[in-house]
mmCIF file of C-alpha atoms and ligand atoms in Angstrom:
data_model
loop_
_atom_site.group_PDB
_atom_site.id
_atom_site.type_symbol
_atom_site.label_atom_id
_atom_site.label_comp_id
_atom_site.label_asym_id
_atom_site.label_seq_id
_atom_site.Cartn_x
_atom_site.Cartn_y
_atom_site.Cartn_z
ATOM 1 C CA MET Q 1 86.518 227.338 4.108
ATOM 2 C CA GLN Q 2 84.585 224.415 5.867
ATOM 3 C CA ALA Q 3 84.675 222.278 1.931
ATOM 4 C CA GLU Q 4 88.230 223.313 2.602
ATOM 5 C CA HIS Q 5 89.029 221.846 6.090
ATOM 6 C CA ARG Q 6 86.845 218.653 4.863
ATOM 7 C CA SER Q 7 89.329 218.570 1.936
ATOM 8 C CA THR Q 8 92.188 218.935 3.960
ATOM 9 C CA VAL Q 9 91.022 215.862 6.148
ATOM 10 C CA ALA Q 10 89.657 213.023 3.334
ATOM 11 C CA PRO Q 11 89.164 214.237 0.476
ATOM 12 C CA ASP Q 12 87.067 211.045 -0.749
ATOM 13 C CA HIS Q 13 84.355 210.699 2.547
ATOM 14 C CA PRO Q 14 83.470 214.474 4.120
ATOM 15 C CA GLU Q 15 81.203 213.137 5.763
ATOM 16 C CA ILE Q 16 83.694 211.084 8.125
ATOM 17 C CA GLY Q 17 85.096 214.432 9.100
ATOM 18 C CA ASP Q 18 88.806 213.913 11.098
ATOM 19 C CA ALA Q 19 86.779 210.655 13.702
ATOM 20 C CA GLY Q 20 88.992 207.128 13.379
ATOM 21 C CA ALA Q 21 85.479 204.907 12.037
ATOM 22 C CA LEU Q 22 81.929 206.607 10.454
ATOM 23 C CA LEU Q 23 79.183 204.562 11.710
ATOM 24 C CA THR Q 24 76.326 204.952 9.543
ATOM 25 C CA ILE Q 25 72.825 203.972 11.041
ATOM 26 C CA ASP Q 26 70.026 203.226 8.980
ATOM 27 C CA LEU Q 27 66.981 204.198 9.356
ATOM 28 C CA GLY Q 28 64.827 203.230 6.579
ATOM 29 C CA ALA Q 29 66.168 199.542 7.179
ATOM 30 C CA LEU Q 30 65.271 199.782 10.546
ATOM 31 C CA ALA Q 31 61.138 200.936 9.200
ATOM 32 C CA ASP Q 32 61.802 198.181 6.813
ATOM 33 C CA ASN Q 33 62.428 195.581 8.936
ATOM 34 C CA TRP Q 34 59.638 196.690 12.001
ATOM 35 C CA ARG Q 35 57.279 196.327 8.289
ATOM 36 C CA LEU Q 36 58.204 193.119 7.514
ATOM 37 C CA LEU Q 37 57.810 191.738 11.256
ATOM 38 C CA ALA Q 38 54.394 193.396 11.665
ATOM 39 C CA ALA Q 39 53.069 191.693 8.188
ATOM 40 C CA THR Q 40 55.129 188.308 9.681
ATOM 41 C CA ALA Q 41 52.858 189.017 12.670
ATOM 42 C CA SER Q 42 50.050 190.310 10.707
ATOM 43 C CA GLY Q 43 47.543 188.857 14.037
ATOM 44 C CA ALA Q 44 49.120 190.690 16.329
ATOM 45 C CA GLU Q 45 50.781 194.754 17.454
ATOM 46 C CA CYS Q 46 53.738 195.132 16.040
ATOM 47 C CA ALA Q 47 55.773 197.282 19.015
ATOM 48 C CA GLY Q 48 58.988 198.145 19.338
ATOM 49 C CA VAL Q 49 61.887 197.245 21.589
ATOM 50 C CA ILE Q 50 64.214 200.469 22.084
ATOM 51 C CA LYS Q 51 66.067 199.752 25.426
ATOM 52 C CA ALA Q 52 69.945 200.081 25.751
ATOM 53 C CA ASP Q 53 69.928 203.257 23.257
ATOM 54 C CA GLY Q 54 67.615 201.243 21.052
ATOM 55 C CA TYR Q 55 70.141 198.418 21.240
ATOM 56 C CA GLY Q 56 72.806 200.392 20.203
ATOM 57 C CA VAL Q 57 71.517 202.987 16.969
ATOM 58 C CA GLY Q 58 69.759 205.939 19.188
ATOM 59 C CA LEU Q 59 66.986 205.285 21.117
ATOM 60 C CA GLU Q 60 64.910 208.979 20.188
ATOM 61 C CA HIS Q 61 65.529 207.883 16.126
ATOM 62 C CA ALA Q 62 64.469 204.458 16.947
ATOM 63 C CA ALA Q 63 61.234 205.955 18.741
ATOM 64 C CA ARG Q 64 60.951 208.421 15.761
ATOM 65 C CA ILE Q 65 61.250 206.390 12.590
ATOM 66 C CA LEU Q 66 59.591 203.247 14.059
ATOM 67 C CA PHE Q 67 57.095 205.938 15.532
ATOM 68 C CA ALA Q 68 56.637 207.289 11.907
ATOM 69 C CA ALA Q 69 56.253 203.086 11.126
ATOM 70 C CA GLY Q 70 53.333 203.446 12.846
ATOM 71 C CA CYS Q 71 54.882 201.479 15.700
ATOM 72 C CA ARG Q 72 53.004 202.613 18.375
ATOM 73 C CA THR Q 73 53.524 200.642 22.090
ATOM 74 C CA PHE Q 74 57.243 200.646 22.952
ATOM 75 C CA PHE Q 75 59.081 198.995 25.332
ATOM 76 C CA VAL Q 76 62.396 199.856 27.097
ATOM 77 C CA ALA Q 77 63.805 198.744 29.881
ATOM 78 C CA LEU Q 78 63.947 202.212 32.954
ATOM 79 C CA PRO Q 79 62.226 204.928 33.677
ATOM 80 C CA GLU Q 80 64.839 207.206 32.188
ATOM 81 C CA GLU Q 81 64.596 205.543 28.269
ATOM 82 C CA GLY Q 82 61.022 205.417 29.022
ATOM 83 C CA ARG Q 83 60.489 209.635 29.459
ATOM 84 C CA ARG Q 84 63.205 210.314 26.434
ATOM 85 C CA ALA Q 85 61.132 207.820 24.467
ATOM 86 C CA ARG Q 86 57.979 209.539 25.795
ATOM 87 C CA VAL Q 87 59.853 212.890 23.805
ATOM 88 C CA ALA Q 88 60.484 211.514 20.791
ATOM 89 C CA ALA Q 89 57.348 210.074 20.038
ATOM 90 C CA PRO Q 90 54.819 211.719 21.991
ATOM 91 C CA GLY Q 91 51.864 209.135 20.937
ATOM 92 C CA ALA Q 92 53.234 206.562 21.763
ATOM 93 C CA THR Q 93 52.132 203.449 24.017
ATOM 94 C CA ILE Q 94 55.445 202.734 26.098
ATOM 95 C CA TYR Q 95 56.210 199.988 29.060
ATOM 96 C CA VAL Q 96 59.102 199.759 30.909
ATOM 97 C CA LEU Q 97 60.073 196.573 31.388
ATOM 98 C CA ASP Q 98 62.337 196.895 34.609
ATOM 99 C CA GLY Q 99 59.061 197.432 36.378
ATOM 100 C CA LEU Q 100 58.116 199.827 38.932
ATOM 101 C CA MET Q 101 60.869 201.181 41.016
ATOM 102 C CA PRO Q 102 60.016 201.805 45.464
ATOM 103 C CA GLY Q 103 58.109 204.806 45.289
ATOM 104 C CA ALA Q 104 57.758 205.528 42.105
ATOM 105 C CA ALA Q 105 54.033 205.301 40.352
ATOM 106 C CA ALA Q 106 53.544 209.146 40.774
ATOM 107 C CA ASP Q 107 56.446 209.758 38.503
ATOM 108 C CA TYR Q 108 55.556 206.985 36.035
ATOM 109 C CA VAL Q 109 52.450 207.709 35.325
ATOM 110 C CA GLY Q 110 53.523 211.346 35.154
ATOM 111 C CA ALA Q 111 55.775 211.227 32.635
ATOM 112 C CA GLY Q 112 52.806 208.471 31.006
ATOM 113 C CA LEU Q 113 55.235 205.406 31.216
ATOM 114 C CA ARG Q 114 53.962 202.275 32.015
ATOM 115 C CA PRO Q 115 55.271 199.813 34.035
ATOM 116 C CA VAL Q 116 56.087 196.117 33.440
ATOM 117 C CA LEU Q 117 54.851 194.689 37.092
ATOM 118 C CA GLY Q 118 57.594 191.675 37.144
ATOM 119 C CA SER Q 119 57.398 190.887 41.466
ATOM 120 C CA ILE Q 120 54.223 190.278 43.728
ATOM 121 C CA GLU Q 121 55.201 193.538 45.898
ATOM 122 C CA GLU Q 122 54.864 195.952 42.175
ATOM 123 C CA ILE Q 123 51.668 194.843 42.550
ATOM 124 C CA ALA Q 124 50.689 195.499 46.194
ATOM 125 C CA GLU Q 125 52.562 199.005 45.111
ATOM 126 C CA TRP Q 126 50.738 199.424 42.298
ATOM 127 C CA GLY Q 127 47.089 198.832 44.044
ATOM 128 C CA ALA Q 128 47.989 200.664 46.495
ATOM 129 C CA PHE Q 129 48.606 204.293 44.305
ATOM 130 C CA CYS Q 130 45.366 203.613 42.427
ATOM 131 C CA ARG Q 131 43.383 203.263 45.923
ATOM 132 C CA LEU Q 132 43.827 207.017 45.507
ATOM 133 C CA ALA Q 133 45.043 208.081 42.134
ATOM 134 C CA GLY Q 134 42.191 205.150 40.014
ATOM 135 C CA ASP Q 135 43.179 202.930 37.479
ATOM 136 C CA GLN Q 136 46.215 203.551 36.039
ATOM 137 C CA PRO Q 137 47.708 201.567 33.367
ATOM 138 C CA ALA Q 138 50.341 198.165 34.265
ATOM 139 C CA ALA Q 139 51.186 195.589 32.046
ATOM 140 C CA VAL Q 140 51.654 192.207 34.838
ATOM 141 C CA HIS Q 141 54.563 190.261 33.607
ATOM 142 C CA VAL Q 142 54.253 185.892 35.183
ATOM 143 C CA ASP Q 143 57.439 184.164 34.116
ATOM 144 C CA THR Q 144 56.985 181.084 32.640
ATOM 145 C CA ALA Q 145 60.886 179.961 32.299
ATOM 146 C CA MET Q 146 62.909 182.134 32.884
ATOM 147 C CA ASN Q 147 63.565 183.123 36.583
ATOM 148 C CA ARG Q 148 64.086 186.748 35.852
ATOM 149 C CA LEU Q 149 61.623 188.995 36.480
ATOM 150 C CA GLY Q 150 57.758 187.974 36.574
ATOM 151 C CA ILE Q 151 55.596 186.160 39.543
ATOM 152 C CA ARG Q 152 55.323 182.685 39.457
ATOM 153 C CA ILE Q 153 51.815 181.612 37.610
ATOM 154 C CA ASP Q 154 50.237 180.142 41.044
ATOM 155 C CA ASP Q 155 50.971 183.319 42.382
ATOM 156 C CA ALA Q 156 49.401 185.170 39.965
ATOM 157 C CA ALA Q 157 46.424 182.620 40.362
ATOM 158 C CA MET Q 158 46.034 183.976 43.530
ATOM 159 C CA LEU Q 159 46.319 187.166 42.656
ATOM 160 C CA ALA Q 160 43.621 186.764 40.039
ATOM 161 C CA ALA Q 161 41.218 185.174 43.013
ATOM 162 C CA ASP Q 162 42.127 187.048 45.460
ATOM 163 C CA GLY Q 163 39.596 189.394 44.587
ATOM 164 C CA GLU Q 164 41.617 192.361 46.183
ATOM 165 C CA SER Q 165 45.445 192.069 43.973
ATOM 166 C CA PHE Q 166 43.514 193.371 40.982
ATOM 167 C CA ALA Q 167 40.406 195.342 42.529
ATOM 168 C CA ALA Q 168 42.018 199.155 42.039
ATOM 169 C CA PHE Q 169 43.562 198.745 38.546
ATOM 170 C CA THR Q 170 43.070 196.275 35.845
ATOM 171 C CA PRO Q 171 45.944 195.327 33.764
ATOM 172 C CA ALA Q 172 46.386 196.607 30.604
ATOM 173 C CA LEU Q 173 48.686 193.657 29.666
ATOM 174 C CA VAL Q 174 50.014 190.008 30.367
ATOM 175 C CA MET Q 175 52.953 188.971 29.629
ATOM 176 C CA SER Q 176 55.735 186.436 29.518
ATOM 177 C CA HIS Q 177 59.439 186.274 27.881
ATOM 178 C CA LEU Q 178 60.635 182.849 25.925
ATOM 179 C CA ALA Q 179 63.925 181.409 27.162
ATOM 180 C CA CYS Q 180 64.895 179.919 23.787
ATOM 181 C CA ALA Q 181 63.375 181.219 21.561
ATOM 182 C CA ASP Q 182 66.099 181.177 18.997
ATOM 183 C CA ASP Q 183 66.496 177.761 18.667
ATOM 184 C CA PRO Q 184 62.841 176.995 17.602
ATOM 185 C CA ASP Q 185 63.816 172.961 17.960
ATOM 186 C CA ASP Q 186 64.020 173.334 22.350
ATOM 187 C CA PRO Q 187 61.402 171.773 23.580
ATOM 188 C CA LEU Q 188 60.589 174.369 26.157
ATOM 189 C CA ASN Q 189 59.246 176.368 23.541
ATOM 190 C CA ALA Q 190 56.232 174.769 23.561
ATOM 191 C CA ARG Q 191 56.644 174.154 27.518
ATOM 192 C CA GLN Q 192 56.563 178.017 27.131
ATOM 193 C CA LEU Q 193 53.166 178.754 25.290
ATOM 194 C CA ASP Q 194 51.966 176.318 27.630
ATOM 195 C CA ARG Q 195 51.770 177.863 30.970
ATOM 196 C CA PHE Q 196 50.957 180.765 29.024
ATOM 197 C CA GLY Q 197 48.080 179.105 28.035
ATOM 198 C CA THR Q 198 47.406 178.906 31.635
ATOM 199 C CA VAL Q 199 48.726 182.114 32.264
ATOM 200 C CA ARG Q 200 46.125 184.063 29.736
ATOM 201 C CA ALA Q 201 42.969 182.802 30.956
ATOM 202 C CA LEU Q 202 43.846 183.922 34.089
ATOM 203 C CA PHE Q 203 43.018 187.613 32.524
ATOM 204 C CA PRO Q 204 40.611 187.405 30.253
ATOM 205 C CA GLY Q 205 39.803 189.543 27.592
ATOM 206 C CA ILE Q 206 43.236 191.321 28.827
ATOM 207 C CA PRO Q 207 46.042 191.957 25.894
ATOM 208 C CA ALA Q 208 48.853 188.934 25.940
ATOM 209 C CA SER Q 209 52.027 189.421 24.629
ATOM 210 C CA LEU Q 210 54.787 186.897 24.812
ATOM 211 C CA ALA Q 211 57.360 187.224 21.577
ATOM 212 C CA ASN Q 212 60.567 188.807 20.725
ATOM 213 C CA SER Q 213 61.672 188.651 17.838
ATOM 214 C CA ALA Q 214 62.903 184.262 17.066
ATOM 215 C CA GLY Q 215 59.247 184.020 18.611
ATOM 216 C CA ILE Q 216 57.566 185.592 16.336
ATOM 217 C CA LEU Q 217 59.827 183.442 14.144
ATOM 218 C CA LEU Q 218 57.847 180.781 15.793
ATOM 219 C CA GLY Q 219 54.676 181.182 14.174
ATOM 220 C CA PRO Q 220 50.920 182.883 14.621
ATOM 221 C CA ALA Q 221 50.177 180.586 17.902
ATOM 222 C CA TYR Q 222 52.494 182.826 19.708
ATOM 223 C CA HIS Q 223 51.710 185.875 18.962
ATOM 224 C CA PHE Q 224 48.889 186.046 20.843
ATOM 225 C CA ASP Q 225 48.161 190.011 21.041
ATOM 226 C CA LEU Q 226 51.287 191.902 20.742
ATOM 227 C CA VAL Q 227 54.359 190.967 19.937
ATOM 228 C CA ARG Q 228 57.123 192.752 20.863
ATOM 229 C CA PRO Q 229 60.685 192.716 19.119
ATOM 230 C CA GLY Q 230 64.022 194.219 19.581
ATOM 231 C CA ILE Q 231 66.959 192.991 17.458
ATOM 232 C CA ALA Q 232 65.955 192.120 14.418
ATOM 233 C CA LEU Q 233 64.214 195.821 13.951
ATOM 234 C CA TYR Q 234 67.809 196.626 13.372
ATOM 235 C CA GLY Q 235 69.387 193.302 11.672
ATOM 236 C CA GLY Q 236 70.323 191.338 13.854
ATOM 237 C CA ALA Q 237 69.645 187.216 13.578
ATOM 238 C CA PRO Q 238 66.324 186.348 14.944
ATOM 239 C CA ARG Q 239 67.470 182.594 14.660
ATOM 240 C CA ILE Q 240 70.393 180.977 15.553
ATOM 241 C CA ALA Q 241 73.640 179.960 13.205
ATOM 242 C CA GLY Q 242 72.513 177.970 9.662
ATOM 243 C CA PHE Q 243 68.904 180.342 9.650
ATOM 244 C CA ASP Q 244 68.979 182.996 6.001
ATOM 245 C CA ASN Q 245 68.236 186.213 7.895
ATOM 246 C CA PRO Q 246 65.713 188.247 6.814
ATOM 247 C CA MET Q 247 66.157 191.039 8.324
ATOM 248 C CA ARG Q 248 67.989 194.615 6.616
ATOM 249 C CA PRO Q 249 71.214 195.495 8.243
ATOM 250 C CA VAL Q 250 71.294 198.538 9.580
ATOM 251 C CA VAL Q 251 74.532 198.846 11.206
ATOM 252 C CA ARG Q 252 77.356 200.152 8.965
ATOM 253 C CA LEU Q 253 80.535 200.870 10.362
ATOM 254 C CA GLU Q 254 83.836 201.652 8.367
ATOM 255 C CA ALA Q 255 87.046 202.784 9.488
ATOM 256 C CA ARG Q 256 89.731 204.756 8.655
ATOM 257 C CA VAL Q 257 93.152 203.409 7.480
ATOM 258 C CA LEU Q 258 95.730 205.911 9.548
ATOM 259 C CA ALA Q 259 98.762 203.222 6.829
ATOM 260 C CA VAL Q 260 99.765 200.611 5.135
ATOM 261 C CA HIS Q 261 103.183 199.205 5.692
ATOM 262 C CA ASP Q 262 105.441 196.134 5.173
ATOM 263 C CA GLY Q 263 106.305 193.391 7.175
ATOM 264 C CA ARG Q 264 108.533 190.679 7.279
ATOM 265 C CA VAL Q 265 108.625 186.786 7.673
ATOM 266 C CA GLU Q 266 108.748 185.946 11.503
ATOM 267 C CA GLU Q 267 108.091 189.693 12.205
ATOM 268 C CA THR Q 268 104.762 189.601 14.976
ATOM 269 C CA VAL Q 269 102.279 192.038 14.888
ATOM 270 C CA GLY Q 270 100.537 193.502 17.924
ATOM 271 C CA TYR Q 271 100.592 193.152 22.169
ATOM 272 C CA GLY Q 272 101.985 190.011 23.398
ATOM 273 C CA ALA Q 273 103.343 189.404 19.624
ATOM 274 C CA ALA Q 274 100.144 186.703 19.437
ATOM 275 C CA GLU Q 275 100.092 186.396 15.747
ATOM 276 C CA THR Q 276 103.737 185.706 13.593
ATOM 277 C CA LEU Q 277 103.481 186.556 9.943
ATOM 278 C CA VAL Q 278 103.296 183.645 7.869
ATOM 279 C CA ARG Q 279 104.907 185.308 4.248
ATOM 280 C CA ASP Q 280 106.094 189.326 4.047
ATOM 281 C CA SER Q 281 102.919 190.902 4.435
ATOM 282 C CA ARG Q 282 101.627 194.529 3.791
ATOM 283 C CA ILE Q 283 99.575 195.324 6.739
ATOM 284 C CA ALA Q 284 96.559 197.726 6.764
ATOM 285 C CA VAL Q 285 95.332 199.836 10.550
ATOM 286 C CA VAL Q 286 92.901 201.036 11.096
ATOM 287 C CA ALA Q 287 91.214 203.973 13.993
ATOM 288 C CA VAL Q 288 88.945 201.558 16.003
ATOM 289 C CA GLY Q 289 89.599 199.278 18.877
ATOM 290 C CA TYR Q 290 88.261 197.819 21.813
ATOM 291 C CA ALA Q 291 87.507 201.138 23.096
ATOM 292 C CA ASP Q 292 85.302 201.434 20.421
ATOM 293 C CA GLY Q 293 83.412 198.653 21.490
ATOM 294 C CA PHE Q 294 84.832 196.242 18.905
ATOM 295 C CA LEU Q 295 85.138 194.040 21.277
ATOM 296 C CA ARG Q 296 89.604 192.029 21.789
ATOM 297 C CA ALA Q 297 88.134 189.080 21.571
ATOM 298 C CA GLY Q 298 87.237 189.031 18.109
ATOM 299 C CA SER Q 299 90.933 189.376 17.884
ATOM 300 C CA SER Q 300 93.257 186.908 15.496
ATOM 301 C CA SER Q 301 96.855 184.714 16.964
ATOM 302 C CA ASP Q 302 98.550 182.122 15.643
ATOM 303 C CA ALA Q 303 96.713 180.144 17.484
ATOM 304 C CA HIS Q 304 93.259 181.427 16.417
ATOM 305 C CA ALA Q 305 92.058 183.463 13.689
ATOM 306 C CA GLY Q 306 90.221 186.228 14.507
ATOM 307 C CA GLY Q 307 87.851 188.712 12.528
ATOM 308 C CA ARG Q 308 88.352 190.290 8.867
ATOM 309 C CA ALA Q 309 86.742 193.164 7.027
ATOM 310 C CA ILE Q 310 86.203 194.319 4.370
ATOM 311 C CA VAL Q 311 88.938 195.992 2.146
ATOM 312 C CA ALA Q 312 88.029 198.177 -1.377
ATOM 313 C CA GLY Q 313 85.295 195.530 -2.105
ATOM 314 C CA GLN Q 314 87.648 192.363 -1.185
ATOM 315 C CA PRO Q 315 87.749 190.209 2.781
ATOM 316 C CA ALA Q 316 90.503 191.153 4.554
ATOM 317 C CA PRO Q 317 91.418 189.180 7.590
ATOM 318 C CA ILE Q 318 91.897 191.071 11.019
ATOM 319 C CA LEU Q 319 96.132 190.404 12.339
ATOM 320 C CA GLY Q 320 97.447 190.133 15.841
ATOM 321 C CA ARG Q 321 96.076 191.719 18.859
ATOM 322 C CA ILE Q 322 92.501 194.610 18.878
ATOM 323 C CA SER Q 323 94.146 197.460 20.783
ATOM 324 C CA MET Q 324 92.045 199.840 22.005
ATOM 325 C CA ASP Q 325 92.577 202.487 19.068
ATOM 326 C CA LEU Q 326 93.976 200.336 16.714
ATOM 327 C CA THR Q 327 93.632 197.712 14.643
ATOM 328 C CA ALA Q 328 95.633 195.633 12.143
ATOM 329 C CA ILE Q 329 94.589 193.651 8.798
ATOM 330 C CA ASP Q 330 96.434 191.583 6.694
ATOM 331 C CA VAL Q 331 95.403 193.101 3.280
ATOM 332 C CA THR Q 332 98.781 191.161 1.726
ATOM 333 C CA ASP Q 333 96.823 189.749 -1.324
ATOM 334 C CA LEU Q 334 95.021 193.526 -1.892
ATOM 335 C CA PRO Q 335 96.293 194.681 -5.424
ATOM 336 C CA GLU Q 336 99.242 196.390 -4.959
ATOM 337 C CA GLY Q 337 97.949 200.364 -4.188
ATOM 338 C CA ALA Q 338 94.279 199.158 -3.483
ATOM 339 C CA VAL Q 339 93.983 200.285 0.203
ATOM 340 C CA ARG Q 340 95.746 203.935 1.047
ATOM 341 C CA ARG Q 341 95.697 205.747 3.617
ATOM 342 C CA GLY Q 342 92.305 207.763 3.839
ATOM 343 C CA ASP Q 343 90.335 205.304 2.667
ATOM 344 C CA LEU Q 344 87.560 203.346 4.691
ATOM 345 C CA VAL Q 345 87.368 199.639 5.474
ATOM 346 C CA GLU Q 346 84.172 198.282 6.083
ATOM 347 C CA LEU Q 347 84.593 195.829 9.745
ATOM 348 C CA ILE Q 348 80.718 195.895 9.859
ATOM 349 C CA GLY Q 349 78.224 196.044 6.846
ATOM 350 C CA GLU Q 350 76.742 194.531 3.795
ATOM 351 C CA THR Q 351 78.939 191.711 3.852
ATOM 352 C CA ILE Q 352 79.988 191.496 7.036
ATOM 353 C CA THR Q 353 77.124 191.461 9.675
ATOM 354 C CA ILE Q 354 77.065 192.421 13.529
ATOM 355 C CA ASP Q 355 76.097 188.095 14.042
ATOM 356 C CA GLU Q 356 79.112 187.059 11.929
ATOM 357 C CA VAL Q 357 81.193 189.988 14.134
ATOM 358 C CA ALA Q 358 79.421 188.309 17.457
ATOM 359 C CA THR Q 359 81.031 184.544 15.976
ATOM 360 C CA SER Q 360 84.111 186.044 15.563
ATOM 361 C CA ALA Q 361 84.084 187.798 19.444
ATOM 362 C CA GLY Q 362 82.538 184.440 21.019
ATOM 363 C CA THR Q 363 79.569 187.029 21.342
ATOM 364 C CA ILE Q 364 75.988 187.987 20.413
ATOM 365 C CA GLY Q 365 75.167 190.603 18.005
ATOM 366 C CA TYR Q 366 72.830 192.300 20.982
ATOM 367 C CA GLU Q 367 76.092 192.532 22.579
ATOM 368 C CA ILE Q 368 78.395 193.915 18.654
ATOM 369 C CA LEU Q 369 75.271 196.501 18.477
ATOM 370 C CA THR Q 370 75.241 197.537 23.039
ATOM 371 C CA SER Q 371 79.043 197.927 22.426
ATOM 372 C CA LEU Q 372 78.713 200.205 19.862
ATOM 373 C CA GLY Q 373 81.208 202.956 21.035
ATOM 374 C CA ARG Q 374 80.753 206.807 21.097
ATOM 375 C CA ARG Q 375 83.579 208.230 19.930
ATOM 376 C CA TYR Q 376 82.780 206.797 16.510
ATOM 377 C CA ARG Q 377 80.826 209.950 13.878
ATOM 378 C CA ARG Q 378 77.562 209.024 13.212
ATOM 379 C CA ARG Q 379 75.440 209.105 10.594
ATOM 380 C CA HIS Q 380 70.893 208.514 10.802
ATOM 381 C CA VAL Q 381 70.268 207.741 6.756
ATOM 382 C CA GLY Q 382 67.234 207.281 5.343
ATOM 383 C CA ALA Q 383 65.075 208.805 7.987
ATOM 384 C CA GLY Q 384 63.252 210.089 4.712
ATOM 385 C CA ILE Q 385 61.896 213.858 4.405
ATOM 386 C CA GLY Q 386 59.594 215.130 7.949
ATOM 387 C CA ALA Q 387 60.640 211.541 10.153
HETATM 388 C C1 LIG C 401 64.275 192.890 25.156
HETATM 389 C C2 LIG C 401 63.017 191.974 24.928
HETATM 390 C C3 LIG C 401 62.869 191.672 24.111
HETATM 391 C C4 LIG C 401 63.206 192.222 22.680
HETATM 392 O O1 LIG C 401 64.040 190.685 22.802
HETATM 393 P P1 LIG C 401 64.943 190.765 20.699
HETATM 394 O O2 LIG C 401 65.747 188.544 21.610
HETATM 395 O O3 LIG C 401 65.342 191.753 21.103
HETATM 396 O O4 LIG C 401 63.495 190.667 20.239
HETATM 397 C C5 LIG C 401 61.021 191.527 24.388
HETATM 398 N N1 LIG C 401 60.805 190.989 25.291
HETATM 399 C C6 LIG C 401 61.557 191.183 26.512
HETATM 400 C C7 LIG C 401 61.251 191.221 28.068
HETATM 401 C C8 LIG C 401 62.625 191.726 26.478
HETATM 402 O O5 LIG C 401 63.097 192.046 27.517
#
């Protein structure tokens, strides 16, 4: 009954059901990427950053597969994400990067979460809590160039010297964050490394952490005791363009072809009549759009080429504006009959990387991943037995 129903929907692709697009998440690749980063930073512990629903691939799935691969420390942005990670990876150490929410210290401790204390107020509040509850583990974030979260180096020096601030608790980790690590030639990297050396000396014997994904590639001097990769785990290029990305792709997006039809030269395609056909064309319309996080900025027009798809193994450009639920693709150069209603076309995968999609849309791979749509049929593969 089930098989019969499916066969009427998508005879060649039962896994997509009746959804418009299929998102396949390769957890084996995610684990391999963690192993590669752990080996690259072999003198340090390799954590896993799983904030923002595991960069869009599913926080619980990411936590479970990474823990199975050997990852024991996780970073999330918010306590709610931390509580989800705690359930998925009961044995792990979990840090909350956004720090301590006012009045929430007991909740963090109850949930087994460690705040990354990022202001003098947070350090004072955690200290006051620990005077009553006993020493509880937390990280201290010291800013070395971001002016986002983290206390200033001068303030860190003052707090470390006053004998009060760290009387009730001993930081479990001291960390900072690199601003320009994706560009190895940026002189700010060396300046932050130097400043972090100063920070480290203020907290003797306390584990230290500086590097995100890109920071790992800057070399062993940046690794310290713990590295914190995010984007590279999920297959994103940890460096700016011109770099041969060694990470395995984790995400594959395939959209269903709803219709294939002919258009005539000088007709236009889609909203705003933004793209005019320069020849008689064959057009495949697929069931994905900006409502799925397939960003409208990747549209094509007469003035500006947009992104592309892989159709029947061949590259094929997007035609006209990406709309809410639909995207048109130029399949004129494919052999007659190569693409039919019901086929799947690749929009992200082995050929079209998240970084290529990002470049077409004028953004970064992080935004492509964290925008991945809620309407996709999601399939997690490669977790192996028991993972
Ligand atoms: C998000 C984040 C990371 C991970 O960065 P990637 O560039 O994704 O590797 C590491 N550290 C901090 C403080 C972060 O906010």
